[in-house]
CSV table of C-alpha atoms (C1' of nucleotides) and ligand atoms in Angstrom, one decimal:
chain,number,residue,atom,x,y,z
A,1,MET,CA,-30.5,-9.9,-13.3
A,2,ASN,CA,-28.2,-7.7,-16.0
A,3,GLU,CA,-28.6,-10.5,-19.1
A,4,ALA,CA,-24.9,-7.6,-20.6
A,5,VAL,CA,-22.8,-8.6,-18.0
A,6,VAL,CA,-24.5,-12.3,-17.8
A,7,THR,CA,-22.7,-12.6,-20.9
A,8,ILE,CA,-19.9,-11.1,-20.3
A,9,LEU,CA,-19.8,-13.6,-16.8
A,10,GLN,CA,-20.1,-16.7,-18.8
A,11,GLY,CA,-18.1,-15.6,-22.3
A,12,ASN,CA,-14.8,-15.8,-19.3
A,13,GLY,CA,-16.2,-18.8,-18.1
A,14,ILE,CA,-16.7,-17.3,-14.9
A,15,GLN,CA,-20.6,-18.5,-13.0
A,16,PRO,CA,-22.6,-15.1,-12.8
A,17,SER,CA,-24.3,-15.7,-8.7
A,18,ALA,CA,-27.2,-13.1,-8.5
A,19,GLN,CA,-23.6,-11.1,-6.5
A,20,ARG,CA,-20.8,-11.0,-9.4
A,21,VAL,CA,-23.6,-9.7,-11.4
A,22,ALA,CA,-24.3,-7.5,-8.8
A,23,VAL,CA,-20.4,-7.2,-8.9
A,24,GLY,CA,-20.2,-6.4,-12.3
A,25,GLU,CA,-23.0,-4.2,-12.8
A,26,TYR,CA,-21.4,-1.7,-11.1
A,27,VAL,CA,-17.3,-2.1,-12.0
A,28,LEU,CA,-17.0,-3.1,-15.3
A,29,ARG,CA,-19.3,0.0,-16.4
A,30,THR,CA,-17.5,2.6,-14.3
A,31,GLU,CA,-15.5,5.6,-15.2
A,32,ASP,CA,-13.6,5.6,-12.1
A,33,HIS,CA,-10.6,3.6,-10.6
A,34,PRO,CA,-12.7,2.2,-8.1
A,35,SER,CA,-11.2,0.6,-4.3
A,36,ALA,CA,-12.2,-2.8,-3.5
A,37,ASP,CA,-13.7,-0.9,-0.8
A,38,GLN,CA,-15.8,1.4,-2.5
A,39,VAL,CA,-16.7,-1.2,-4.7
A,40,TRP,CA,-18.7,-3.5,-1.8
A,41,ALA,CA,-20.5,0.8,-0.4
A,42,ALA,CA,-21.4,0.6,-4.3
A,43,VAL,CA,-22.9,-2.6,-4.6
A,44,ARG,CA,-24.2,-2.6,-1.4
A,45,GLU,CA,-26.8,0.5,-2.0
A,46,ARG,CA,-28.2,-2.2,-4.3
A,47,PHE,CA,-27.8,-5.4,-2.5
A,48,PRO,CA,-27.5,-4.7,0.8
A,49,MET,CA,-26.4,-8.6,1.8
A,50,ILE,CA,-23.4,-8.7,-0.3
A,51,SER,CA,-20.5,-8.8,1.6
A,52,ARG,CA,-16.7,-8.3,2.1
A,53,ALA,CA,-15.2,-11.4,1.6
A,54,THR,CA,-17.1,-11.6,-1.7
A,55,VAL,CA,-16.4,-8.1,-2.8
A,56,TYR,CA,-12.6,-9.1,-2.4
A,57,ASN,CA,-13.6,-12.6,-4.0
A,58,THR,CA,-14.9,-11.6,-6.8
A,59,LEU,CA,-12.5,-8.5,-8.0
A,60,ASN,CA,-9.6,-11.0,-7.8
A,61,LEU,CA,-11.1,-13.3,-9.6
A,62,PHE,CA,-13.0,-10.1,-12.2
A,63,VAL,CA,-8.9,-9.8,-12.5
A,64,GLU,CA,-8.1,-13.6,-13.1
A,65,LYS,CA,-10.4,-14.1,-15.7
A,66,LYS,CA,-8.7,-10.8,-16.9
A,67,LEU,CA,-11.8,-8.6,-16.5
A,68,LEU,CA,-10.3,-5.4,-14.7
A,69,ARG,CA,-6.7,-4.4,-14.3
A,70,GLU,CA,-5.9,-4.0,-10.4
A,71,LEU,CA,-3.8,-0.1,-10.1
A,72,ILE,CA,-1.7,0.1,-7.5
A,73,LEU,CA,-1.2,4.9,-7.6
A,74,ALA,CA,-2.0,5.8,-4.4
A,75,GLU,CA,-0.7,5.0,-1.2
A,76,GLY,CA,-2.7,1.8,0.7
A,77,ARG,CA,-5.1,1.2,-1.5
A,78,ILE,CA,-5.2,-1.2,-4.8
A,79,VAL,CA,-8.7,0.7,-7.3
A,80,PHE,CA,-9.6,-1.6,-10.1
A,81,ASP,CA,-9.8,-0.7,-13.6
A,82,PRO,CA,-12.7,-1.7,-16.9
A,83,ASN,CA,-10.2,-0.1,-19.4
A,84,LEU,CA,-8.5,-3.2,-20.3
A,85,GLY,CA,-6.6,-0.7,-23.0
A,86,PRO,CA,-3.2,0.4,-23.2
A,87,HIS,CA,-4.0,4.0,-22.1
A,88,HIS,CA,-2.1,6.0,-19.4
A,89,HIS,CA,-3.2,7.8,-15.9
A,90,PHE,CA,-3.3,11.2,-14.0
A,91,ILE,CA,-3.5,11.4,-10.7
A,92,ASP,CA,-5.7,14.6,-9.3
A,93,GLU,CA,-3.2,15.3,-5.8
A,94,GLU,CA,-5.8,17.7,-4.5
A,95,SER,CA,-8.7,15.0,-4.8
A,96,GLY,CA,-7.1,11.8,-5.3
A,97,ALA,CA,-9.3,10.6,-8.4
A,98,ILE,CA,-7.4,8.7,-11.3
A,99,LEU,CA,-7.7,10.1,-14.8
A,100,ASP,CA,-7.8,7.9,-18.2
A,101,VAL,CA,-5.1,9.9,-20.3
A,102,PRO,CA,-5.6,8.3,-23.7
A,103,TRP,CA,-2.7,6.4,-25.5
A,104,ASP,CA,-2.8,8.1,-28.2
A,105,ALA,CA,-2.8,11.5,-26.3
A,106,VAL,CA,1.7,10.5,-24.9
A,107,SER,CA,3.9,10.3,-27.3
A,108,VAL,CA,5.9,8.2,-25.7
A,109,ASP,CA,9.7,6.4,-27.8
A,110,ARG,CA,12.9,3.8,-27.1
A,111,VAL,CA,10.6,2.4,-24.4
A,112,GLU,CA,11.5,-1.6,-26.3
A,113,THR,CA,15.4,-1.3,-26.0
A,114,LEU,CA,16.6,-0.4,-23.0
A,115,PRO,CA,19.3,-2.4,-22.3
A,116,GLY,CA,18.5,-5.7,-19.6
A,117,MET,CA,15.4,-4.9,-19.7
A,118,ASP,CA,11.9,-7.0,-21.6
A,119,VAL,CA,9.6,-4.5,-20.8
A,120,ARG,CA,5.4,-6.3,-21.3
A,121,GLU,CA,3.6,-3.3,-20.4
A,122,TYR,CA,4.0,0.1,-19.2
A,123,GLN,CA,2.4,3.5,-18.7
A,124,VAL,CA,3.3,7.1,-17.8
A,125,VAL,CA,2.2,8.0,-14.2
A,126,MET,CA,1.3,11.9,-14.8
A,127,ARG,CA,0.3,13.4,-11.3
A,128,GLY,CA,-0.8,17.0,-11.2
A,129,ARG,CA,-4.3,19.7,-10.7
A,130,ARG,CA,-7.7,19.3,-12.5
A,131,ARG,CA,-7.9,22.1,-14.2
A,132,ALA,CA,-10.6,24.3,-16.1
A,133,HIS,CA,-9.8,23.2,-19.8
B,1,MET,CA,29.2,9.0,13.5
B,2,ASN,CA,29.9,8.7,9.0
B,3,GLU,CA,31.1,12.5,8.2
B,4,ALA,CA,29.9,12.0,4.8
B,5,VAL,CA,26.0,11.8,6.0
B,6,VAL,CA,25.9,13.8,9.1
B,7,THR,CA,26.9,17.5,6.1
B,8,ILE,CA,24.1,16.4,4.9
B,9,LEU,CA,21.5,16.1,7.3
B,10,GLN,CA,23.2,18.9,8.7
B,11,GLY,CA,22.5,20.9,5.6
B,12,ASN,CA,19.2,20.2,6.2
B,13,GLY,CA,18.3,21.3,9.2
B,14,ILE,CA,18.2,18.1,10.3
B,15,GLN,CA,20.1,16.8,13.8
B,16,PRO,CA,22.1,14.2,13.4
B,17,SER,CA,21.6,11.9,15.6
B,18,ALA,CA,23.5,8.5,15.6
B,19,GLN,CA,20.3,6.9,14.3
B,20,ARG,CA,19.5,8.7,12.2
B,21,VAL,CA,23.2,8.7,10.3
B,22,ALA,CA,22.6,5.4,10.3
B,23,VAL,CA,19.1,5.2,8.8
B,24,GLY,CA,20.8,7.7,6.3
B,25,GLU,CA,24.2,5.6,5.9
B,26,TYR,CA,21.8,3.1,4.0
B,27,VAL,CA,19.5,4.6,2.9
B,28,LEU,CA,21.0,7.7,1.6
B,29,ARG,CA,23.9,5.3,-1.6
B,30,THR,CA,21.5,2.7,-1.7
B,31,GLU,CA,20.9,1.7,-5.3
B,32,ASP,CA,18.3,0.0,-4.2
B,33,HIS,CA,14.3,0.8,-3.6
B,34,PRO,CA,13.6,0.4,-0.1
B,35,SER,CA,10.6,-1.0,1.9
B,36,ALA,CA,10.7,1.1,5.5
B,37,ASP,CA,10.7,-2.5,7.1
B,38,GLN,CA,13.9,-3.8,4.5
B,39,VAL,CA,15.7,-0.2,5.5
B,40,TRP,CA,14.6,-1.2,9.7
B,41,ALA,CA,16.5,-4.6,8.8
B,42,ALA,CA,19.2,-3.4,6.5
B,43,VAL,CA,20.6,-0.7,10.1
B,44,ARG,CA,19.0,-3.2,12.6
B,45,GLU,CA,22.7,-5.1,11.1
B,46,ARG,CA,24.7,-2.3,12.3
B,47,PHE,CA,23.0,-1.2,15.2
B,48,PRO,CA,20.8,-3.8,16.4
B,49,MET,CA,18.8,-1.1,19.7
B,50,ILE,CA,17.1,0.9,16.4
B,51,SER,CA,13.2,0.3,16.7
B,52,ARG,CA,11.3,0.0,13.8
B,53,ALA,CA,9.3,3.7,15.1
B,54,THR,CA,12.3,5.7,14.4
B,55,VAL,CA,13.1,4.1,11.0
B,56,TYR,CA,9.9,4.9,10.2
B,57,ASN,CA,10.0,8.2,11.8
B,58,THR,CA,13.4,8.6,10.5
B,59,LEU,CA,12.2,8.5,6.8
B,60,ASN,CA,9.0,9.9,6.4
B,61,LEU,CA,12.1,12.9,8.2
B,62,PHE,CA,13.8,12.8,5.5
B,63,VAL,CA,11.0,12.5,2.4
B,64,GLU,CA,9.6,16.3,4.3
B,65,LYS,CA,13.2,17.3,4.1
B,66,LYS,CA,13.5,16.4,0.4
B,67,LEU,CA,16.0,13.7,0.8
B,68,LEU,CA,14.0,11.0,-0.5
B,69,ARG,CA,11.0,10.2,-2.8
B,70,GLU,CA,8.8,7.8,-1.5
B,71,LEU,CA,7.8,5.3,-4.4
B,72,ILE,CA,4.1,3.2,-5.2
B,73,LEU,CA,4.7,0.9,-7.4
B,74,ALA,CA,4.2,-2.6,-6.3
B,75,GLU,CA,1.5,-3.9,-3.9
B,76,GLY,CA,1.7,-3.8,0.5
B,77,ARG,CA,4.2,-1.6,0.5
B,78,ILE,CA,5.8,2.0,-0.2
B,79,VAL,CA,9.6,2.0,-1.5
B,80,PHE,CA,12.5,5.0,-0.2
B,81,ASP,CA,14.5,6.8,-3.6
B,82,PRO,CA,17.2,8.3,-2.5
B,83,ASN,CA,17.8,9.8,-6.6
B,84,LEU,CA,16.2,12.6,-6.6
B,85,GLY,CA,16.7,13.7,-9.8
B,86,PRO,CA,13.3,12.9,-12.3
B,87,HIS,CA,14.0,8.9,-14.0
B,88,HIS,CA,11.9,6.4,-14.9
B,89,HIS,CA,11.1,3.1,-13.1
B,90,PHE,CA,11.3,-1.1,-15.2
B,91,ILE,CA,9.6,-2.9,-12.7
B,92,ASP,CA,11.4,-6.8,-12.2
B,93,GLU,CA,8.0,-8.8,-12.3
B,94,GLU,CA,10.0,-12.2,-11.2
B,95,SER,CA,12.0,-10.7,-8.5
B,96,GLY,CA,9.5,-7.4,-7.1
B,97,ALA,CA,12.7,-6.2,-7.6
B,98,ILE,CA,13.6,-2.3,-8.9
B,99,LEU,CA,15.4,-0.3,-11.9
B,100,ASP,CA,16.0,3.0,-12.1
B,101,VAL,CA,15.5,4.0,-15.8
B,102,PRO,CA,17.8,7.0,-16.8
B,103,TRP,CA,15.5,10.4,-18.2
B,104,ASP,CA,17.1,10.5,-21.3
B,105,ALA,CA,16.7,7.1,-22.2
B,106,VAL,CA,13.3,6.6,-23.2
B,107,SER,CA,11.5,10.0,-24.9
B,108,VAL,CA,8.1,11.2,-23.3
B,109,ASP,CA,5.9,13.8,-25.6
B,110,ARG,CA,2.8,16.2,-25.3
B,111,VAL,CA,2.5,15.2,-21.2
B,112,GLU,CA,2.3,19.7,-21.2
B,113,THR,CA,-0.8,19.3,-23.4
B,114,LEU,CA,-2.9,17.3,-21.4
B,115,PRO,CA,-6.9,19.1,-21.5
B,116,GLY,CA,-8.1,20.3,-18.8
B,117,MET,CA,-5.1,18.3,-16.5
B,118,ASP,CA,-1.5,21.0,-15.4
B,119,VAL,CA,0.6,17.6,-15.1
B,120,ARG,CA,3.4,19.1,-12.0
B,121,GLU,CA,5.3,15.7,-12.7
B,122,TYR,CA,5.3,11.8,-14.4
B,123,GLN,CA,7.5,9.3,-15.6
B,124,VAL,CA,7.2,5.9,-17.3
B,125,VAL,CA,6.1,2.3,-15.5
B,126,MET,CA,7.7,-0.2,-16.8
B,127,ARG,CA,7.0,-3.5,-16.2
B,128,GLY,CA,9.1,-6.6,-17.4
B,129,ARG,CA,11.6,-8.7,-17.3
B,130,ARG,CA,15.0,-8.2,-16.9
B,131,ARG,CA,17.0,-9.9,-19.2
B,132,ALA,CA,20.7,-9.9,-20.2
B,133,HIS,CA,22.0,-7.5,-22.2
C,1,DA,C1',25.9,20.7,40.7
C,2,DT,C1',21.1,20.6,39.2
C,3,DA,C1',17.1,21.8,37.3
C,4,DC,C1',14.5,22.8,33.6
C,5,DA,C1',13.1,22.2,28.0
C,6,DG,C1',13.0,20.0,23.9
C,7,DT,C1',14.3,17.1,21.4
C,8,DG,C1',14.8,12.0,20.5
C,9,DT,C1',14.0,7.4,21.1
C,10,DT,C1',11.1,2.9,22.1
C,11,DA,C1',7.1,-1.0,22.6
C,12,DG,C1',3.5,-1.5,21.9
C,13,DA,C1',-1.3,-0.6,21.2
C,14,DC,C1',-3.4,1.4,17.5
C,15,DG,C1',-6.3,1.5,12.4
C,16,DT,C1',-6.9,-0.8,8.0
C,17,DA,C1',-7.2,-3.0,4.4
C,18,DG,C1',-6.8,-7.3,2.4
C,19,DT,C1',-6.2,-12.3,3.0
C,20,DC,C1',-7.6,-16.8,5.1
C,21,DT,C1',-11.2,-20.0,7.5
C,22,DA,C1',-14.3,-22.9,8.6
C,23,DA,C1',-19.1,-23.2,8.3
C,24,DA,C1',-23.7,-23.1,5.3
C,25,DG,C1',-26.2,-21.8,1.5
C,26,DC,C1',-27.5,-22.9,-3.0
C,27,DC,C1',-27.8,-25.8,-7.2
C,28,DA,C1',-27.4,-29.4,-10.1
C,29,DT,C1',-27.7,-34.1,-11.0
C,30,DG,C1',-28.7,-39.0,-9.7
D,1,DC,C1',-34.6,-37.0,-1.5
D,2,DA,C1',-29.3,-37.4,-0.5
D,3,DT,C1',-24.5,-36.4,-1.8
D,4,DG,C1',-21.1,-33.3,-4.6
D,5,DG,C1',-19.2,-29.3,-5.8
D,6,DC,C1',-19.4,-24.2,-5.8
D,7,DT,C1',-20.5,-20.2,-3.4
D,8,DT,C1',-21.3,-17.2,0.0
D,9,DT,C1',-21.3,-15.1,4.6
D,10,DA,C1',-19.3,-13.5,9.8
D,11,DG,C1',-14.8,-13.8,11.5
D,12,DA,C1',-10.8,-13.8,12.2
D,13,DC,C1',-6.5,-13.4,10.9
D,14,DT,C1',-2.1,-10.5,8.7
D,15,DA,C1',1.1,-7.1,7.6
D,16,DC,C1',2.3,-1.9,7.0
D,17,DG,C1',1.9,2.2,8.7
D,18,DT,C1',0.6,5.4,12.0
D,19,DC,C1',0.3,6.7,16.7
D,20,DT,C1',1.0,7.0,22.0
D,21,DA,C1',3.0,8.2,26.8
D,22,DA,C1',7.0,7.2,28.9
D,23,DC,C1',11.6,7.6,28.8
D,24,DA,C1',16.7,9.7,27.4
D,25,DC,C1',19.6,13.6,25.6
D,26,DT,C1',21.7,17.5,25.4
D,27,DG,C1',22.2,21.7,26.5
D,28,DT,C1',21.3,25.6,29.4
D,29,DA,C1',20.4,28.8,33.1
D,30,DT,C1',20.1,28.7,37.6
E,1,MN,MN1,-5.4,-9.2,-5.5
E,2,MN,MN1,4.5,8.2,5.0
E,3,ZN,ZN1,-7.9,3.3,-15.6
E,4,ZN,ZN1,14.5,5.1,-8.5
DNA sequence: ATACAGTGTTAGACGTAGTCTAAAGCCATG
DNA sequence: CATGGCTTTAGACTACGTCTAACACTGTAT
């Protein structure tokens, strides 16, 4: 059992069962933005007997305990993001891949002054094509 | 049959059947961002025999013909937006309501300069609470 | 008038992502 | 051991969207 993950879970009031650590080992470290079923597939490679319900339960628990964020950017799938700091997202329309865009790469102004809206959080969602740079 | 809607449909190469006009009368004029089933409910009040499949077919046709945009901002529902110009969105976390934010109410910079990303379109997605203003 | 073709509508089956349920397993404590 | 509280599990269930295949409508050709 990965001690670093065990420590994170304990530090957030989560009993570190073998299944939860296996899910955490993948989803808390990925650079990706995987869906629940992608997490299930990835975790099953090393922990083949884990059930789908446990993966969903664990992901929802991690969201509740603020180890993950849920993003809803594309049709038919919720994706999970272990990058908790403020950042933006770029969606490659060709592959569906979701890329992080650093908070300071884009500048956004006047969000605080919108009449009638108390903005708790915001992000820029960009869509387009990836290209060589 | 609403002549204004008939004209819009014809102008976009869509045969103005009674069902399509009924859907258009609601969804092309709403200030809301309704889901397909909300559209179905609204249209059925005046056209009770319309089928769910026709509403979905019609909405998808309107999207294809660029009379509507699809937005994916919340869990478990695609919503439709007849406001075609560039604008941002604010989601009231209490009610789930989606409000338009005028393009110029917020300023966004440096989106064009992101390395490796060809941004075709973008918007700011804000979440928070509505309040009196 | 009738036949026919092309388009549009319909009910209901289907696919699929996510949730729920109820039983079984695990583990600490007495 | 026995008990109690979590946790996991398989599979049922729900909800949104799509697909299918039959039926209806409309306009044109005969
Ligand atoms: Mn969730
Ligand atoms: Mn669609
Ligand atoms: Zn991210
Ligand atoms: Zn809008």
